[in-house]
Tab-separated table of C-alpha atoms and ligand atoms in Angstrom:
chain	number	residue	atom	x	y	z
A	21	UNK	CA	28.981	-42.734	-63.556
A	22	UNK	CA	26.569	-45.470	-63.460
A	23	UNK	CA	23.673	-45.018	-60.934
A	24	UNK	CA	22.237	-48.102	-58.865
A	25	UNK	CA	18.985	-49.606	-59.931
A	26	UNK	CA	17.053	-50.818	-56.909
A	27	UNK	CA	14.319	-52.966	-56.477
A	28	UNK	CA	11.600	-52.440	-53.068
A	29	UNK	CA	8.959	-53.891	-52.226
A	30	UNK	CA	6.256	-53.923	-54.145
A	31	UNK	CA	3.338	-54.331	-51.873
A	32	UNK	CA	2.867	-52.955	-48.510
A	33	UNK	CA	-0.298	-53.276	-46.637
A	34	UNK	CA	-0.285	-50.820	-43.908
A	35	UNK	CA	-3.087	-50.525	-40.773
A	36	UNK	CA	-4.338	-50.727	-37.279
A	37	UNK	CA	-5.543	-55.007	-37.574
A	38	UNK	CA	-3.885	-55.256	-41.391
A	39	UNK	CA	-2.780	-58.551	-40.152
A	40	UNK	CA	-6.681	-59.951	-40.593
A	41	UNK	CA	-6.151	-60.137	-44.113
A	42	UNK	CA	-3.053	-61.941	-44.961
A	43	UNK	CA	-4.922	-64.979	-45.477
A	44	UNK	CA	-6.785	-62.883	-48.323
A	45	UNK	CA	-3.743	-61.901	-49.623
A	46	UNK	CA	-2.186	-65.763	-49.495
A	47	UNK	CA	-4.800	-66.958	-51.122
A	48	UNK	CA	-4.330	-65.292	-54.725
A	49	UNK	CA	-1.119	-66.273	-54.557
A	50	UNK	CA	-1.534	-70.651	-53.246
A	51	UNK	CA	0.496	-72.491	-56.079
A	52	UNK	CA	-1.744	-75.891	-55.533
A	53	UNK	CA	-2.880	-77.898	-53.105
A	54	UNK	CA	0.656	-79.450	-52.670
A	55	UNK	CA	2.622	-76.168	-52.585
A	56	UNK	CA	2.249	-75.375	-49.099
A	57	UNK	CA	2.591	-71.754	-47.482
A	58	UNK	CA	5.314	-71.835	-44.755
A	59	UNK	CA	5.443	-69.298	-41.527
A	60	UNK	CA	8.523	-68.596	-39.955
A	61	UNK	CA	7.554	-67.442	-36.558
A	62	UNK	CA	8.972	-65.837	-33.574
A	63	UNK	CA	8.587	-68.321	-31.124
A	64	UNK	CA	7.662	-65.610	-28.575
A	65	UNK	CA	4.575	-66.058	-29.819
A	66	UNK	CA	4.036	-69.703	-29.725
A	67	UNK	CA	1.915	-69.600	-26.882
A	68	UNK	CA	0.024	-66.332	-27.954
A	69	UNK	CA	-3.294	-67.523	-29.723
A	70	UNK	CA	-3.952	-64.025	-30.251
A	71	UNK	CA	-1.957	-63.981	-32.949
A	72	UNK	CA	-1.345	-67.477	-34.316
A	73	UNK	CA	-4.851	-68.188	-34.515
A	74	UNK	CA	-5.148	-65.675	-37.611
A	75	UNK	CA	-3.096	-67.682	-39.604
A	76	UNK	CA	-5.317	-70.119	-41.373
A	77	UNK	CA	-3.686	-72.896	-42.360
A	78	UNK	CA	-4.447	-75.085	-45.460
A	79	UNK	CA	-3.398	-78.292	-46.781
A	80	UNK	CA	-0.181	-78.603	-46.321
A	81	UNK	CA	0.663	-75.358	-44.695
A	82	UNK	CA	3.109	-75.308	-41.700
A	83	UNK	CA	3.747	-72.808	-39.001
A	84	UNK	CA	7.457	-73.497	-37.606
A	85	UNK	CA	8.290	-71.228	-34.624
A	86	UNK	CA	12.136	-70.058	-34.551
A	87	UNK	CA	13.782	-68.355	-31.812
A	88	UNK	CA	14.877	-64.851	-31.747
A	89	UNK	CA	17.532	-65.976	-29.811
A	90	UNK	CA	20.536	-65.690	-31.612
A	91	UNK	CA	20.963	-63.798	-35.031
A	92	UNK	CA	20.575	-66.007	-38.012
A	93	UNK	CA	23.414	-68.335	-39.304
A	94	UNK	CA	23.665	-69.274	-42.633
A	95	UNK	CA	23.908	-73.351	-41.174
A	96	UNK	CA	20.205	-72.686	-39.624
A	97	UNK	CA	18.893	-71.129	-42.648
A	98	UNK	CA	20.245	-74.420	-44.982
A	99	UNK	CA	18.423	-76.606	-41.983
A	100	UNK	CA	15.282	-75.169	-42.526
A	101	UNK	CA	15.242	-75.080	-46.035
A	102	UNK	CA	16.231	-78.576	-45.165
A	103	UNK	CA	13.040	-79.015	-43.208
A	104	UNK	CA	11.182	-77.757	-45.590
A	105	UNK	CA	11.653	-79.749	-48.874
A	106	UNK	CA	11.430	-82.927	-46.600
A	107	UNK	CA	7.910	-81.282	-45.093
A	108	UNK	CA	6.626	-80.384	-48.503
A	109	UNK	CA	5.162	-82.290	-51.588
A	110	UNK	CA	6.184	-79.388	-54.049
A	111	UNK	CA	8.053	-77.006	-53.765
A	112	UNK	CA	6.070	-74.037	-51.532
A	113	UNK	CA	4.082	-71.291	-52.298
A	114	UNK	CA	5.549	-68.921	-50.159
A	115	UNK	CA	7.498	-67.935	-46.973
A	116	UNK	CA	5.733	-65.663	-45.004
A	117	UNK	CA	8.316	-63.798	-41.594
A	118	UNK	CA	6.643	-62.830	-38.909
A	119	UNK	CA	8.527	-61.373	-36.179
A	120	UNK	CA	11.673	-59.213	-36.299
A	121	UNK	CA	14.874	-58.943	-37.736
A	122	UNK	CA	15.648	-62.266	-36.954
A	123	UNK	CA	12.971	-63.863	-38.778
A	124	UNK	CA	12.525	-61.279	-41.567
A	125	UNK	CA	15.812	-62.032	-42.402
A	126	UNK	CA	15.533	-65.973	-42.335
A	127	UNK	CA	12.362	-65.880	-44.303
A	128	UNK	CA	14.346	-63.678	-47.029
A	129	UNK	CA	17.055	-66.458	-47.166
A	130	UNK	CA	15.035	-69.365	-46.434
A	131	UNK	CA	13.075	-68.292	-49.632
A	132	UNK	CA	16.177	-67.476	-51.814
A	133	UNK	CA	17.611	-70.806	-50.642
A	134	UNK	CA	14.738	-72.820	-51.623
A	135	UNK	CA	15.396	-71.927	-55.379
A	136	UNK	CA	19.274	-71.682	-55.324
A	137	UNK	CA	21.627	-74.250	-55.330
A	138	UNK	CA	24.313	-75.168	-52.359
A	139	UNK	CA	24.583	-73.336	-49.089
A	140	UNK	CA	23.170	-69.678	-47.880
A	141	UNK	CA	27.278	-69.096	-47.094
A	142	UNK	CA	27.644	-69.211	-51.027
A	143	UNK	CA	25.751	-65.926	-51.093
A	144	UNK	CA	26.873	-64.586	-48.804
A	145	UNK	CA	28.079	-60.892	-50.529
A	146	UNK	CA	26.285	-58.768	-53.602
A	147	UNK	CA	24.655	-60.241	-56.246
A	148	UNK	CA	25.316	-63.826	-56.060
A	149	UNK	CA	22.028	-64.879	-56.336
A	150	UNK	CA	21.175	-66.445	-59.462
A	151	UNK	CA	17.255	-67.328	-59.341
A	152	UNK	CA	14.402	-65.923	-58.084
A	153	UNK	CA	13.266	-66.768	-54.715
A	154	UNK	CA	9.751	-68.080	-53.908
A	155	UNK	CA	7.106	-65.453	-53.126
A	156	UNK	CA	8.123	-64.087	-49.723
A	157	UNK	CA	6.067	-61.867	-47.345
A	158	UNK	CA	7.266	-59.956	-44.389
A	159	UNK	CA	5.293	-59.338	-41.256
A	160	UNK	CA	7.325	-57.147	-39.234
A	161	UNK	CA	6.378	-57.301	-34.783
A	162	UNK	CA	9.012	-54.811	-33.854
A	163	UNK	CA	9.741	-51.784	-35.155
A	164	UNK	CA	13.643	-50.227	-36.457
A	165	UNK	CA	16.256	-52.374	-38.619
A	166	UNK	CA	14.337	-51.518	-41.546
A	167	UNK	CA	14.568	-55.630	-42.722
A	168	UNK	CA	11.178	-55.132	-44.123
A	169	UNK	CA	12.103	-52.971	-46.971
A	170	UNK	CA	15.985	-53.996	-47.274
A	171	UNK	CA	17.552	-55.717	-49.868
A	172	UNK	CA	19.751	-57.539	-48.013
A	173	UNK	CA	19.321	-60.554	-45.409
A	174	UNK	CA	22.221	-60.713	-42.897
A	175	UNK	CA	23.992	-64.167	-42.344
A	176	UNK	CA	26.318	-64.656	-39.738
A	177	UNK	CA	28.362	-67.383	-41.894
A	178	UNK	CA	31.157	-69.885	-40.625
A	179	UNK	CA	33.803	-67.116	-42.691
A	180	UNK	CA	31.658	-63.572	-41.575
A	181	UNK	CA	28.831	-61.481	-41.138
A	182	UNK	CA	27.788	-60.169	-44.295
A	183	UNK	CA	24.288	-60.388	-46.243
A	184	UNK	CA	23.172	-61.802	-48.965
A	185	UNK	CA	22.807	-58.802	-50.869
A	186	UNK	CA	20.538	-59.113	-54.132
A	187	UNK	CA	17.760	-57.955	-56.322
A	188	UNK	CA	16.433	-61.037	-55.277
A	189	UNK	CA	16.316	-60.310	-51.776
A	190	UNK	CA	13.764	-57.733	-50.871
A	191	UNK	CA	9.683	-59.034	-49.651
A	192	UNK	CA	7.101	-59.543	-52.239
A	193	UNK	CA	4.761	-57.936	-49.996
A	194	UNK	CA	4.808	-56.331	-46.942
A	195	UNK	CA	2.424	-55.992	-43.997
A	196	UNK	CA	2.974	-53.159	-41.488
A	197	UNK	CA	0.144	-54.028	-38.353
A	198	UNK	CA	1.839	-51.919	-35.587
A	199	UNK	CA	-1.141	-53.492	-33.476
A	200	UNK	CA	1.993	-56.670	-33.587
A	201	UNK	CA	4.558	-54.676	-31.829
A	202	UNK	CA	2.536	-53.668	-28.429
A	203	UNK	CA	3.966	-56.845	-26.507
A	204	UNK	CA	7.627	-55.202	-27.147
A	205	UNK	CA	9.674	-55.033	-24.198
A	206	UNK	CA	10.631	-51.759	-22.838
A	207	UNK	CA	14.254	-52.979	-23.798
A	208	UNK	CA	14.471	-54.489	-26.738
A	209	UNK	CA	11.707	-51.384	-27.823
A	210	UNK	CA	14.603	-48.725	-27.251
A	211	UNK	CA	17.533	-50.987	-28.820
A	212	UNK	CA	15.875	-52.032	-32.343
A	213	UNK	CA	14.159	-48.585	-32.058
A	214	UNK	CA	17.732	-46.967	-31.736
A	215	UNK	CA	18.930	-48.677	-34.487
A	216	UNK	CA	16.819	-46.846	-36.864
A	217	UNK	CA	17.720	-44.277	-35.242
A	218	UNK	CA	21.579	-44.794	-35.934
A	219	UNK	CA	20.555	-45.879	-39.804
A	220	UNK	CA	19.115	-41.801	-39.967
A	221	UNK	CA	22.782	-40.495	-38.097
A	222	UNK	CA	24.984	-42.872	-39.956
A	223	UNK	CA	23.121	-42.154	-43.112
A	224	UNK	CA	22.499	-38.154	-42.792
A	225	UNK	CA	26.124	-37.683	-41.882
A	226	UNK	CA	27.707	-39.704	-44.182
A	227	UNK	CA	29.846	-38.619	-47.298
A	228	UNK	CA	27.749	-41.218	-49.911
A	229	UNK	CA	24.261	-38.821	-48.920
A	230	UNK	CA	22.049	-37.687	-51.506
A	231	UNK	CA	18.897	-35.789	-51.889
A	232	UNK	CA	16.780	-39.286	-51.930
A	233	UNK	CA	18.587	-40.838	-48.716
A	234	UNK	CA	18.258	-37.364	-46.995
A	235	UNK	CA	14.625	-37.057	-47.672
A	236	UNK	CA	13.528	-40.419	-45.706
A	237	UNK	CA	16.602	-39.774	-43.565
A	238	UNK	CA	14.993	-36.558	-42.152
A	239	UNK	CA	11.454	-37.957	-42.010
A	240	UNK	CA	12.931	-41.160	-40.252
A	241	UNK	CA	14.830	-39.051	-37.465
A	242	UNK	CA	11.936	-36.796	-37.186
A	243	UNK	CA	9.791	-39.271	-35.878
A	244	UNK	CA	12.420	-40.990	-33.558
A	245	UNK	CA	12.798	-37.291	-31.775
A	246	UNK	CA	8.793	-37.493	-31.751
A	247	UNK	CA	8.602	-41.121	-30.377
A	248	UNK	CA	11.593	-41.224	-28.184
A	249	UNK	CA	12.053	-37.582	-26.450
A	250	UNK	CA	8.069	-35.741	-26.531
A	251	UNK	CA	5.823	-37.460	-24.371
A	252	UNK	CA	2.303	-36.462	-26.272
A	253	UNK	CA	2.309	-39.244	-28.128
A	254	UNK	CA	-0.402	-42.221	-27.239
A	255	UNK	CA	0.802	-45.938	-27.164
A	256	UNK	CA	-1.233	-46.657	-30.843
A	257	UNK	CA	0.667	-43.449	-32.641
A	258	UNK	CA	3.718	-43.804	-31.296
A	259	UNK	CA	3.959	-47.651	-32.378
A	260	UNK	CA	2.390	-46.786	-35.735
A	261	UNK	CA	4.806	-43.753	-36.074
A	262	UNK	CA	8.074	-46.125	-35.108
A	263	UNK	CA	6.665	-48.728	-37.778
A	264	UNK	CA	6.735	-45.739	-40.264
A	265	UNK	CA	10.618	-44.539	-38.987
A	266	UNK	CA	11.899	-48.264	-39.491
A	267	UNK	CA	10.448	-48.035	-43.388
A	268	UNK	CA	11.996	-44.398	-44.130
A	269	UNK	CA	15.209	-45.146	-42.435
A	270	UNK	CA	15.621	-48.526	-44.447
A	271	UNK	CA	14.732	-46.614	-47.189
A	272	UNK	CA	17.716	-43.907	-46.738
A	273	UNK	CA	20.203	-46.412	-46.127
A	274	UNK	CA	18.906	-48.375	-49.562
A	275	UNK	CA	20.888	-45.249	-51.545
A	276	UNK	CA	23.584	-44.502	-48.789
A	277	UNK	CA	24.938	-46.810	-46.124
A	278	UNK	CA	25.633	-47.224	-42.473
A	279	UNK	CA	28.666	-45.973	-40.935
A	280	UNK	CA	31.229	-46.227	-37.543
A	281	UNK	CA	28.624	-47.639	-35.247
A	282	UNK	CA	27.199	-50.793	-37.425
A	283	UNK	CA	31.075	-51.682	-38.635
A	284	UNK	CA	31.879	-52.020	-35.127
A	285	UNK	CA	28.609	-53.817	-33.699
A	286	UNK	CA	29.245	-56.270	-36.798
A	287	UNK	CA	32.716	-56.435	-34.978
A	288	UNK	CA	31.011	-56.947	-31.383
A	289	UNK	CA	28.307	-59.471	-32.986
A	290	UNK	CA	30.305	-61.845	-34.756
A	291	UNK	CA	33.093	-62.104	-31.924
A	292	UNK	CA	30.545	-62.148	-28.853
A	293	UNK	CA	26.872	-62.985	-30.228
A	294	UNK	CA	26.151	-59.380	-29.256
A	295	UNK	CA	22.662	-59.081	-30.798
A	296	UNK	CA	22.561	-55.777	-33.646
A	297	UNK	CA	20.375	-53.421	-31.770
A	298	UNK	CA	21.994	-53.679	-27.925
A	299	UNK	CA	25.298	-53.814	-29.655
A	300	UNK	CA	24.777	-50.541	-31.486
A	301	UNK	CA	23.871	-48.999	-28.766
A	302	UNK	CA	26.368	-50.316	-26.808
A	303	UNK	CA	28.951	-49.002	-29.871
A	304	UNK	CA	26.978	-45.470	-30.828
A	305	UNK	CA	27.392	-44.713	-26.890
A	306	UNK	CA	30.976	-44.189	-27.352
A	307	UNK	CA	31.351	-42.516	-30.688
A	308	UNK	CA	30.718	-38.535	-29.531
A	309	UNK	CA	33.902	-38.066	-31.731
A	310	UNK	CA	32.575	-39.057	-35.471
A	311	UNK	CA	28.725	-38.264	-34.513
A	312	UNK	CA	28.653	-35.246	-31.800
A	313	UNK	CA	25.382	-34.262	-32.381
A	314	UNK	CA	24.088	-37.619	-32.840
A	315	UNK	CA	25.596	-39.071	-29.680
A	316	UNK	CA	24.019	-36.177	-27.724
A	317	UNK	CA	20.593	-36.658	-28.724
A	318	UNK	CA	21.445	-40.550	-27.860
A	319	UNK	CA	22.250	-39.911	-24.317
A	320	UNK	CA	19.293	-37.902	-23.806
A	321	UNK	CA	17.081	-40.606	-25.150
A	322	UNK	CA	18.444	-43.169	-23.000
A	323	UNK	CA	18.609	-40.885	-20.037
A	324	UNK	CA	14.370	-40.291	-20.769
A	325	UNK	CA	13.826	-43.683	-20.847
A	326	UNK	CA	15.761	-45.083	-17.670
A	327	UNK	CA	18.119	-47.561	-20.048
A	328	UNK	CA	21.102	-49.130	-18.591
A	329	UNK	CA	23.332	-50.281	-21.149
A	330	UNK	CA	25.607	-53.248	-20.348
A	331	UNK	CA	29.416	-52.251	-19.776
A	332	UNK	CA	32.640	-54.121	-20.108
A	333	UNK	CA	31.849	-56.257	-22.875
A	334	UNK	CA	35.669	-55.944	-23.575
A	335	UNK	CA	37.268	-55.981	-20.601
A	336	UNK	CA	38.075	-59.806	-20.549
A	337	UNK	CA	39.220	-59.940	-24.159
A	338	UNK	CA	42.534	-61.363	-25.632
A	339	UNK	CA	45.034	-59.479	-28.452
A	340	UNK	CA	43.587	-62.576	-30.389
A	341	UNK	CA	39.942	-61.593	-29.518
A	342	UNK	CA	40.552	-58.181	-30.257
A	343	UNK	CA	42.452	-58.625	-33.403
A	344	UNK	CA	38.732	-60.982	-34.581
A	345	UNK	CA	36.434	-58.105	-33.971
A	346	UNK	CA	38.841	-55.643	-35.717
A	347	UNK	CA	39.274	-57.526	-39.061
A	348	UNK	CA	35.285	-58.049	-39.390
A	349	UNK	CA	34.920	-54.297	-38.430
A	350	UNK	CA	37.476	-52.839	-41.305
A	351	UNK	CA	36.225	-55.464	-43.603
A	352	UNK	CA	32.736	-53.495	-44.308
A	353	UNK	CA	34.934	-50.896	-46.282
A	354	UNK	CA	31.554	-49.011	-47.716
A	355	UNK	CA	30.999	-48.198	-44.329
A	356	UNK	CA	34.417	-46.833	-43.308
A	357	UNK	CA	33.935	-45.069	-47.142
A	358	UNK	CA	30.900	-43.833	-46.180
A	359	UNK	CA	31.388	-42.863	-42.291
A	360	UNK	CA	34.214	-40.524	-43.203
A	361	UNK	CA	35.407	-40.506	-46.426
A	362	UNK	CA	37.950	-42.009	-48.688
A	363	UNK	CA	40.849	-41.477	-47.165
A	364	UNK	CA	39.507	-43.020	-43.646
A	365	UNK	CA	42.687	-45.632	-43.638
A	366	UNK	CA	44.549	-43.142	-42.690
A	367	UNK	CA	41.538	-41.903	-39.509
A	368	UNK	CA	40.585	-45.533	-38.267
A	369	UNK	CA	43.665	-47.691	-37.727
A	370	UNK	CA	43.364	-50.999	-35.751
A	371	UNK	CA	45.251	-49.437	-33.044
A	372	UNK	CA	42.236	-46.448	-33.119
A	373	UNK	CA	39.333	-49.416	-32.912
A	374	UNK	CA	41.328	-51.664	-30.398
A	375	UNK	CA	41.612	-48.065	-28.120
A	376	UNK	CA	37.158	-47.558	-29.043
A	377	UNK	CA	36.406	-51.218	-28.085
A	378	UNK	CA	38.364	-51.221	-25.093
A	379	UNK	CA	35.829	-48.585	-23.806
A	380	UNK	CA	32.658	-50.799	-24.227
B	14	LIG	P1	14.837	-59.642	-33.118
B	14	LIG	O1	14.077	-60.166	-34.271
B	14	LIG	O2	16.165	-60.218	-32.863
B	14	LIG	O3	13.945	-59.751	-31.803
B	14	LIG	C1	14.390	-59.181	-30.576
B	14	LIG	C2	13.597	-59.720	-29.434
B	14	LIG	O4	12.277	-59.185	-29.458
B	14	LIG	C3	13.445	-61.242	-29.482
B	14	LIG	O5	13.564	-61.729	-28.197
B	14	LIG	C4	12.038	-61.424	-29.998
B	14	LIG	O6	11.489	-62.648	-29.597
B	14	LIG	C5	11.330	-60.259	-29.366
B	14	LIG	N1	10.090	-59.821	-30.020
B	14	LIG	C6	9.873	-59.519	-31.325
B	14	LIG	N2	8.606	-59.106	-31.512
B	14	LIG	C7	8.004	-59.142	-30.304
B	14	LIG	C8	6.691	-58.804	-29.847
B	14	LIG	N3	5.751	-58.310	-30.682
B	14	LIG	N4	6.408	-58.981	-28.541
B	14	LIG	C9	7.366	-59.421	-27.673
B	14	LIG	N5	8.617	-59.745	-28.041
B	14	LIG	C10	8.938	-59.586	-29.346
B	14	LIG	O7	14.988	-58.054	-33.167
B	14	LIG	P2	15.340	-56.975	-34.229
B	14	LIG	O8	16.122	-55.968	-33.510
B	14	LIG	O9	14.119	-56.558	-34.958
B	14	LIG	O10	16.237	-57.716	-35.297
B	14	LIG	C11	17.624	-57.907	-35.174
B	14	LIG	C12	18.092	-58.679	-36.375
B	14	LIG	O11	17.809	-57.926	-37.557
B	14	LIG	C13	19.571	-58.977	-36.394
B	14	LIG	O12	19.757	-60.312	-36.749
B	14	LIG	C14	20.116	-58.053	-37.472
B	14	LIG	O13	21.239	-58.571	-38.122
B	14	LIG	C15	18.948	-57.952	-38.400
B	14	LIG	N6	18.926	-56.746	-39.222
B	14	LIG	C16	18.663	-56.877	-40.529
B	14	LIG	C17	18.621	-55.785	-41.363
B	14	LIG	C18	18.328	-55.964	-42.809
B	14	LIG	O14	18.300	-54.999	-43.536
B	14	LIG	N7	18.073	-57.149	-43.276
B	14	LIG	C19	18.831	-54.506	-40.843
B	14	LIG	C20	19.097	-54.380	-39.485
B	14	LIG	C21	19.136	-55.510	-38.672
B	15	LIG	ZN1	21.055	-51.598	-38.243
């Protein structure tokens, strides 16, 4: 048995106002006057000179505001990069994300792209990177996919959904400034918060756990029960202490995997441009059989905090339609392997996942 060898990330910068010193931290790291720094940056905050005017800019540096929008697709991320060598004398200095998944993940791929040859859908997979992106920070503004430790960036491709998976991958530095996530919408708060808390369920149940996924497993769900069903907590410690859940439940899922609920949503996502964190919900919400306990807590979470989850995403679909969103779902086979075992072929057959969808 060969054990995996992960990398993570190898600074983190964590704090109340942490955000002050990226430029600091930039600085030590500027390639030349003609290597610029690019930030990716939600464009939810293109009007906000609260935050953008921290960023000090330099030469040639360039702030490019994305939209959260949509996920990321692998055609956006070769547009930018793209952008990008047109924009720049040299090659940059560094990528730095700021916002959430969304542009975590582009600023992984953007910066892997900028050193590797071809098209982000060429990576698309496990180790198919063959050079070492640029330097790449991560500034996370909402809390609960984990994306700021992962080593993966997911692509939604013109073939699938999958990420591109490498050693490659992960931030070279990491700022955690929970002061970045108080504009979060009550919304959007619960759903990318839930999804950490389905990485701790999926990950705590599932047959690939070990003693170093359970550890940040339990300390990731801990918190969630803190943050999302006790009401002691103030604004500033519950943000800091979701920031801190997000980390620990990437963390578990680095040496385990997701399970039922993230095969489907990929299912959901790549069919209907569901967006990950509604469309786990949306999925987890209906999967009492495989995760009792888990669903239970669920319920009472989204009972506490008045959410309304959209139905009858499904109810308009084709055979065609259906048959699309079950061939990406049983395509994530670690998952199924994961979620229930190796013999799960013979518990989730497309007739079982037509029968689960059908419900949402
Ligand atoms: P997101 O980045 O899609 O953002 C959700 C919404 O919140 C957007 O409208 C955005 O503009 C808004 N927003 C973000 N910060 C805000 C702030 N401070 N104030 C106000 N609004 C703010 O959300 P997400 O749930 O963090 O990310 C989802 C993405 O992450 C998906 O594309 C998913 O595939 C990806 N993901 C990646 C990994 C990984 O390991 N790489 C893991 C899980 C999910
Ligand atoms: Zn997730």
């Amino acid at each position: 048995m060969s054990y995996k060898n992960f990398p993570m990330v190898p600074r983190v910068i964590f704090g109340r106002g942490s955000f002050n010193q990226l430029n600091d931290v930039l600085a030590s790291k500027r390639l030349g006057i003609n290597a610029p720094f690019i930030f990716l940056v939600d464009d939810v905050f293109k009007n906000n000179s609260w935050l953008t005017s921290r960023i000090q800019l330099s030469y040639d540096d360039k702030i490019i505001f994305v939209s959260a929008e949509e996920e990321p697709k692998t055609s956006q991320v070769d547009d930018l990069v793209e952008d990008i060598i047109l924009m720049s004398k040299q090659r940059p200095s560094g990528v730095i994300g700021i916002g959430g998944g969304t542009l975590l993940d582009l600023a992984k791929a953007v910066s892997i792209m900028l050193t590797n040859e071809g098209s982000a859908k060429d990576y698309q997979g496990w180790d198919l990177v063959k050079s070492k992106a640029i330097y790449h920070v991560g500034v996370p503004t909402i809390s609960g996919t984990g994306a700021e430790v992962s080593r993966t960036t997911v692509l939604t491709g013109p073939e699938k959904k999958l990420g591109i998976n490498s050693d490659f991958t992960p931030f070279d530095q990491v700022i955690l400034d929970s002061e970045l996530t108080r504009g979060v919408p009550k919304d959007q708060w619960f759903y990318t918060g839930m999804d950490c808390y389905i990485h701790c369920i999926e990950s705590l149940t599932g047959t690939y756990l070990n003693a170093f996924s359970e550890s940040y497993g339990n300390m990731a769900l801990d918190l969630c029960k803190q943050i999302f069903l006790e009401d002691h907590l103030s604004d500033i410690e519950s943000q800091e202490k979701l920031m801190m859940a997000s980390w620990h439940g990437g963390m578990s899922i680095v040496y385990s995997q997701v399970g039922v609920a993230h095969a489907m949503s990929y299912g959901l996502s790549y069919l209907l441009g569901t967006k990950h964190g509604i469309g786990n919900c949306i999925v987890f919400d209906h999967l009492e059989e495989f995760y009792p306990e888990g669903v239970k807590l669920f319920k009472q979470m989204k009972a506490e905090h008045g959410i309304v989850l959209p139905k009858g995403l499904c109810a308009d679909l084709s055979d065609s339609d259906f048959n699309v969103m079950i061939k990406v779902a049983l395509s994530l086979e670690p998952l199924w392997e994961n979620a229930l075992g190796k013999n799960w072929k013979k518990i989730i057959t497309p007739e079982k996942l037509k029968s689960l969808y059908q419900k949402m």
